[in-house]
């Protein structure tokens, strides 16, 4: 069976900057692979600190993804299915963590939930300390990753349109039934794609986490913060762990693309 190249009609010169861009992105990844100490790769990624950081990252990223779904799905539905004054401003604020430096997000969380923060003093009076705890890791990850789910799901909702929901409502289905039986199944691939992207963003979060939660081994030290620490004390371990994150990112992107492809 022969495969013919698709005729694109693109100008030939456009492939030159496209190739340069691809090389610019891929070359550093190749450099990481070339730098890995393959003889000691397994011991490097299975040390006690590495296992603790990876396990913490996986746990907190999973919890933060669940929070993103619980909070982000209603937010995306409201933005996609309603119109109200100030909606554009609200959307911009919701998506702000996408462009906000993570360390700024960490400071914002610290000044909100820290011991002397806006709400932190009240929590401290109740004996609840949030900053520099595992809960702070989850909150930081949720803060930076939720916009990815909101953007993905809002786009899926707008693409799907409202005709099926209107038909269901016309046939007598209540708003909750329409949401549960029509809206969610209709945009499920987009929801899964957004959740996967949110998980990946949470797994790779560093700046906000370190600022708000610190980097205490076994408690708040995630894999990215361990890599940052090891780059000085043990570069081989840092490179090995970085490769683990790269592999996870590639797998996650594959799942996300598969979810988007199923919507077409």
Tab-separated table of C-alpha atoms in Angstrom:
chain	number	residue	atom	x	y	z
A	1	UNK	CA	0.000	0.000	0.000
A	2	UNK	CA	1.515	3.294	-1.085
A	3	UNK	CA	1.121	6.555	0.808
A	4	UNK	CA	1.029	9.817	-1.094
A	5	UNK	CA	2.203	13.066	0.459
A	6	UNK	CA	-0.597	15.507	1.042
A	7	UNK	CA	-0.515	18.559	-1.202
A	8	UNK	CA	-0.371	21.568	1.071
A	9	UNK	CA	-0.092	24.463	-1.350
A	10	UNK	CA	2.293	26.166	1.083
A	11	UNK	CA	5.218	28.286	-0.128
A	12	UNK	CA	8.474	26.382	-0.041
A	13	UNK	CA	10.292	28.929	2.122
A	14	UNK	CA	7.925	28.377	5.048
A	15	UNK	CA	9.494	24.992	5.756
A	16	UNK	CA	12.832	26.632	6.573
A	17	UNK	CA	11.704	28.571	9.692
A	18	UNK	CA	9.418	25.654	10.600
A	19	UNK	CA	12.414	23.325	10.583
A	20	UNK	CA	14.512	25.786	12.570
A	21	UNK	CA	11.737	26.063	15.153
A	22	UNK	CA	11.483	22.299	15.461
A	23	UNK	CA	15.248	21.992	15.873
A	24	UNK	CA	15.231	24.746	18.512
A	25	UNK	CA	12.654	22.804	20.540
A	26	UNK	CA	14.025	19.307	20.012
A	27	UNK	CA	17.764	19.947	20.344
A	28	UNK	CA	17.688	20.653	24.116
A	29	UNK	CA	15.744	17.422	24.616
A	30	UNK	CA	18.380	15.548	22.650
A	31	UNK	CA	21.027	17.209	24.827
A	32	UNK	CA	19.305	15.887	27.968
A	33	UNK	CA	19.197	12.365	26.552
A	34	UNK	CA	22.875	12.578	25.567
A	35	UNK	CA	23.813	13.777	29.065
A	36	UNK	CA	22.054	10.950	30.955
A	37	UNK	CA	24.301	8.556	32.885
A	38	UNK	CA	22.635	5.432	31.514
A	39	UNK	CA	24.830	3.069	33.553
A	40	UNK	CA	23.373	4.491	36.788
A	41	UNK	CA	20.022	5.653	35.449
A	42	UNK	CA	17.847	3.265	37.450
A	43	UNK	CA	19.608	3.884	40.797
A	44	UNK	CA	19.447	7.636	40.206
A	45	UNK	CA	15.683	7.710	39.659
A	46	UNK	CA	14.909	5.169	42.392
A	47	UNK	CA	16.806	6.762	45.278
A	48	UNK	CA	14.816	7.467	48.425
A	49	UNK	CA	14.537	11.191	47.739
A	50	UNK	CA	13.597	10.598	44.087
A	51	UNK	CA	10.869	8.100	44.962
A	52	UNK	CA	9.486	10.376	47.672
A	53	UNK	CA	9.405	13.392	45.347
A	54	UNK	CA	7.853	11.435	42.472
A	55	UNK	CA	5.201	9.874	44.705
A	56	UNK	CA	4.346	13.252	46.226
A	57	UNK	CA	4.135	14.847	42.779
A	58	UNK	CA	1.824	12.131	41.490
A	59	UNK	CA	-0.443	12.320	44.545
A	60	UNK	CA	-0.724	16.087	44.656
A	61	UNK	CA	-1.109	16.388	40.869
A	62	UNK	CA	-3.957	13.869	40.948
A	63	UNK	CA	-5.739	15.740	43.747
A	64	UNK	CA	-5.228	19.094	42.049
A	65	UNK	CA	-6.592	17.678	38.786
A	66	UNK	CA	-9.731	16.517	40.607
A	67	UNK	CA	-10.109	20.023	42.051
A	68	UNK	CA	-9.606	21.517	38.596
A	69	UNK	CA	-12.438	19.347	37.267
A	70	UNK	CA	-14.782	20.135	40.174
A	71	UNK	CA	-14.168	23.882	39.953
A	72	UNK	CA	-13.130	24.358	36.340
A	73	UNK	CA	-15.983	22.525	34.609
A	74	UNK	CA	-18.709	24.798	36.072
A	75	UNK	CA	-16.521	27.813	35.323
A	76	UNK	CA	-16.055	26.795	31.683
A	77	UNK	CA	-19.783	26.092	31.271
A	78	UNK	CA	-20.718	29.506	32.683
A	79	UNK	CA	-18.226	31.264	30.395
A	80	UNK	CA	-19.345	29.327	27.306
A	81	UNK	CA	-23.100	29.214	27.841
A	82	UNK	CA	-23.945	32.574	29.390
A	83	UNK	CA	-23.511	36.250	28.584
A	84	UNK	CA	-23.267	38.932	31.223
A	85	UNK	CA	-21.643	42.293	31.770
A	86	UNK	CA	-17.964	41.979	32.628
A	87	UNK	CA	-17.681	38.458	31.233
A	88	UNK	CA	-14.593	39.351	29.218
A	89	UNK	CA	-12.881	40.761	32.291
A	90	UNK	CA	-13.789	37.673	34.309
A	91	UNK	CA	-12.429	35.382	31.588
A	92	UNK	CA	-9.178	37.342	31.522
A	93	UNK	CA	-8.803	37.057	35.295
A	94	UNK	CA	-9.578	33.332	35.257
A	95	UNK	CA	-6.924	32.761	32.596
A	96	UNK	CA	-4.399	35.071	34.255
A	97	UNK	CA	-2.295	32.205	35.718
A	98	UNK	CA	-1.491	31.173	32.140
A	99	UNK	CA	0.662	34.276	31.686
A	100	UNK	CA	1.443	35.138	35.299
A	101	UNK	CA	4.964	34.175	36.444
A	102	UNK	CA	4.499	31.150	38.747
A	103	UNK	CA	6.496	32.778	41.542
A	104	UNK	CA	4.019	35.685	41.507
A	105	UNK	CA	1.189	33.185	41.834
A	106	UNK	CA	3.004	31.615	44.779
A	107	UNK	CA	3.360	34.998	46.451
A	108	UNK	CA	-0.325	35.720	45.880
A	109	UNK	CA	-1.257	32.429	47.524
A	110	UNK	CA	1.170	33.073	50.370
A	111	UNK	CA	-0.288	36.510	51.071
A	112	UNK	CA	-3.765	34.998	50.981
A	113	UNK	CA	-3.370	31.740	52.905
A	114	UNK	CA	-0.044	32.255	54.689
A	115	UNK	CA	0.128	32.674	58.458
A	116	UNK	CA	-0.153	36.462	58.109
A	117	UNK	CA	-2.160	36.410	54.912
A	118	UNK	CA	-5.585	37.755	54.086
A	119	UNK	CA	-7.298	34.537	55.205
A	120	UNK	CA	-4.311	32.863	56.809
A	121	UNK	CA	-4.690	34.640	60.141
A	122	UNK	CA	-8.226	33.302	60.466
A	123	UNK	CA	-7.128	29.776	59.624
A	124	UNK	CA	-4.218	30.052	62.064
A	125	UNK	CA	-6.635	31.077	64.817
A	126	UNK	CA	-8.511	27.848	64.110
A	127	UNK	CA	-5.257	25.884	64.303
A	128	UNK	CA	-5.052	25.317	60.541
A	129	UNK	CA	-1.710	25.999	58.854
A	130	UNK	CA	-1.854	25.843	55.067
A	131	UNK	CA	1.411	27.369	53.843
A	132	UNK	CA	4.429	25.071	53.591
A	133	UNK	CA	2.305	21.929	53.760
A	134	UNK	CA	1.157	19.265	51.293
A	135	UNK	CA	-2.140	21.154	51.022
A	136	UNK	CA	-0.177	24.203	49.842
A	137	UNK	CA	1.388	22.077	47.093
A	138	UNK	CA	-2.065	21.050	45.885
A	139	UNK	CA	-3.350	24.623	45.998
A	140	UNK	CA	-0.372	25.962	44.053
A	141	UNK	CA	-0.736	23.258	41.414
A	142	UNK	CA	-4.477	23.891	41.126
A	143	UNK	CA	-3.952	27.636	40.792
A	144	UNK	CA	-1.604	27.324	37.827
A	145	UNK	CA	-3.238	24.357	36.068
A	146	UNK	CA	-6.974	25.115	36.227
A	147	UNK	CA	-6.877	27.601	33.305
A	148	UNK	CA	-5.683	24.800	31.001
A	149	UNK	CA	-8.838	22.824	31.715
A	150	UNK	CA	-11.080	25.896	31.454
A	151	UNK	CA	-9.625	26.915	28.077
A	152	UNK	CA	-9.869	23.392	26.658
A	153	UNK	CA	-13.407	22.772	27.861
A	154	UNK	CA	-14.743	26.216	26.942
A	155	UNK	CA	-13.433	25.740	23.413
A	156	UNK	CA	-15.081	22.309	23.205
A	157	UNK	CA	-18.393	23.735	24.451
A	158	UNK	CA	-18.392	26.565	21.924
A	159	UNK	CA	-17.483	24.163	19.097
A	160	UNK	CA	-20.241	21.708	20.048
A	161	UNK	CA	-22.883	24.418	20.077
A	162	UNK	CA	-26.163	24.387	21.984
A	163	UNK	CA	-28.580	22.673	19.581
A	164	UNK	CA	-28.685	19.309	21.383
A	165	UNK	CA	-29.141	21.004	24.735
A	166	UNK	CA	-31.987	23.103	23.310
A	167	UNK	CA	-33.680	19.999	21.925
A	168	UNK	CA	-33.381	18.196	25.266
A	169	UNK	CA	-34.816	21.185	27.112
A	170	UNK	CA	-37.664	21.406	24.596
A	171	UNK	CA	-38.517	17.760	25.284
A	172	UNK	CA	-38.898	18.552	28.975
A	173	UNK	CA	-35.491	17.774	30.460
A	174	UNK	CA	-34.516	19.968	33.411
A	175	UNK	CA	-31.302	22.037	33.450
A	176	UNK	CA	-29.438	19.533	35.635
A	177	UNK	CA	-30.554	16.611	33.459
A	178	UNK	CA	-29.481	18.453	30.310
A	179	UNK	CA	-26.103	19.217	31.860
A	180	UNK	CA	-25.571	15.640	33.061
A	181	UNK	CA	-27.040	13.699	30.150
A	182	UNK	CA	-26.291	15.966	27.186
A	183	UNK	CA	-23.658	18.633	27.860
A	184	UNK	CA	-21.049	16.529	29.653
A	185	UNK	CA	-21.169	13.523	27.267
A	186	UNK	CA	-21.042	15.921	24.323
A	187	UNK	CA	-17.780	17.533	25.444
A	188	UNK	CA	-16.269	14.546	27.264
A	189	UNK	CA	-13.220	14.299	24.927
A	190	UNK	CA	-12.478	17.996	25.511
A	191	UNK	CA	-12.921	17.515	29.246
A	192	UNK	CA	-10.524	14.574	29.294
A	193	UNK	CA	-8.019	16.505	27.200
A	194	UNK	CA	-8.216	19.478	29.544
A	195	UNK	CA	-7.855	17.256	32.610
A	196	UNK	CA	-4.777	15.593	31.144
A	197	UNK	CA	-3.201	18.965	30.364
A	198	UNK	CA	-4.028	20.195	33.875
A	199	UNK	CA	-2.381	17.098	35.356
A	200	UNK	CA	0.733	17.627	33.256
A	201	UNK	CA	0.953	21.297	34.245
A	202	UNK	CA	0.515	20.394	37.906
A	203	UNK	CA	3.175	17.694	37.685
A	204	UNK	CA	5.682	20.154	36.257
A	205	UNK	CA	4.837	23.098	38.527
A	206	UNK	CA	7.828	24.587	40.367
A	207	UNK	CA	7.779	28.343	41.025
A	208	UNK	CA	4.449	28.723	42.792
A	209	UNK	CA	4.978	25.495	44.716
A	210	UNK	CA	8.388	26.438	46.082
A	211	UNK	CA	7.198	29.941	47.005
A	212	UNK	CA	4.014	28.846	48.759
A	213	UNK	CA	4.886	25.332	49.966
A	214	UNK	CA	8.675	25.240	50.194
A	215	UNK	CA	10.745	22.149	49.429
A	216	UNK	CA	10.811	19.853	52.471
A	217	UNK	CA	11.701	16.271	51.553
A	218	UNK	CA	8.788	13.914	52.003
A	219	UNK	CA	6.347	16.724	52.729
A	220	UNK	CA	6.448	19.431	50.068
A	221	UNK	CA	9.415	18.527	47.843
A	222	UNK	CA	7.990	17.698	44.429
A	223	UNK	CA	9.985	16.268	41.551
A	224	UNK	CA	10.660	19.647	39.862
A	225	UNK	CA	11.934	21.151	43.129
A	226	UNK	CA	14.161	18.112	43.688
A	227	UNK	CA	15.578	18.491	40.180
A	228	UNK	CA	16.343	22.145	40.867
A	229	UNK	CA	18.144	21.200	44.078
A	230	UNK	CA	20.033	18.280	42.543
A	231	UNK	CA	21.334	20.309	39.612
A	232	UNK	CA	24.020	21.661	41.971
A	233	UNK	CA	24.622	18.763	44.344
A	234	UNK	CA	24.113	15.848	41.935
A	235	UNK	CA	23.837	16.871	38.253
A	236	UNK	CA	23.553	13.253	37.052
A	237	UNK	CA	20.497	12.697	39.233
A	238	UNK	CA	18.986	15.989	38.067
A	239	UNK	CA	19.360	15.003	34.409
A	240	UNK	CA	17.939	11.524	35.002
A	241	UNK	CA	14.901	12.922	36.822
A	242	UNK	CA	14.467	15.594	34.152
A	243	UNK	CA	14.284	12.842	31.547
A	244	UNK	CA	11.554	11.151	33.584
A	245	UNK	CA	9.507	14.355	33.472
A	246	UNK	CA	10.131	14.686	29.722
A	247	UNK	CA	8.857	11.151	29.122
A	248	UNK	CA	5.773	11.823	31.251
A	249	UNK	CA	5.140	15.047	29.333
A	250	UNK	CA	5.372	13.252	25.979
A	251	UNK	CA	2.905	10.595	27.148
A	252	UNK	CA	0.529	13.246	28.472
A	253	UNK	CA	0.652	15.247	25.234
A	254	UNK	CA	-0.098	12.048	23.340
A	255	UNK	CA	-3.199	11.434	25.460
A	256	UNK	CA	-4.291	15.044	25.076
A	257	UNK	CA	-3.952	14.936	21.283
A	258	UNK	CA	-5.848	11.653	21.163
A	259	UNK	CA	-8.674	13.217	23.157
A	260	UNK	CA	-8.811	16.239	20.853
A	261	UNK	CA	-8.670	14.028	17.772
A	262	UNK	CA	-11.729	12.089	18.893
A	263	UNK	CA	-13.766	15.315	18.844
A	264	UNK	CA	-13.292	15.756	15.123
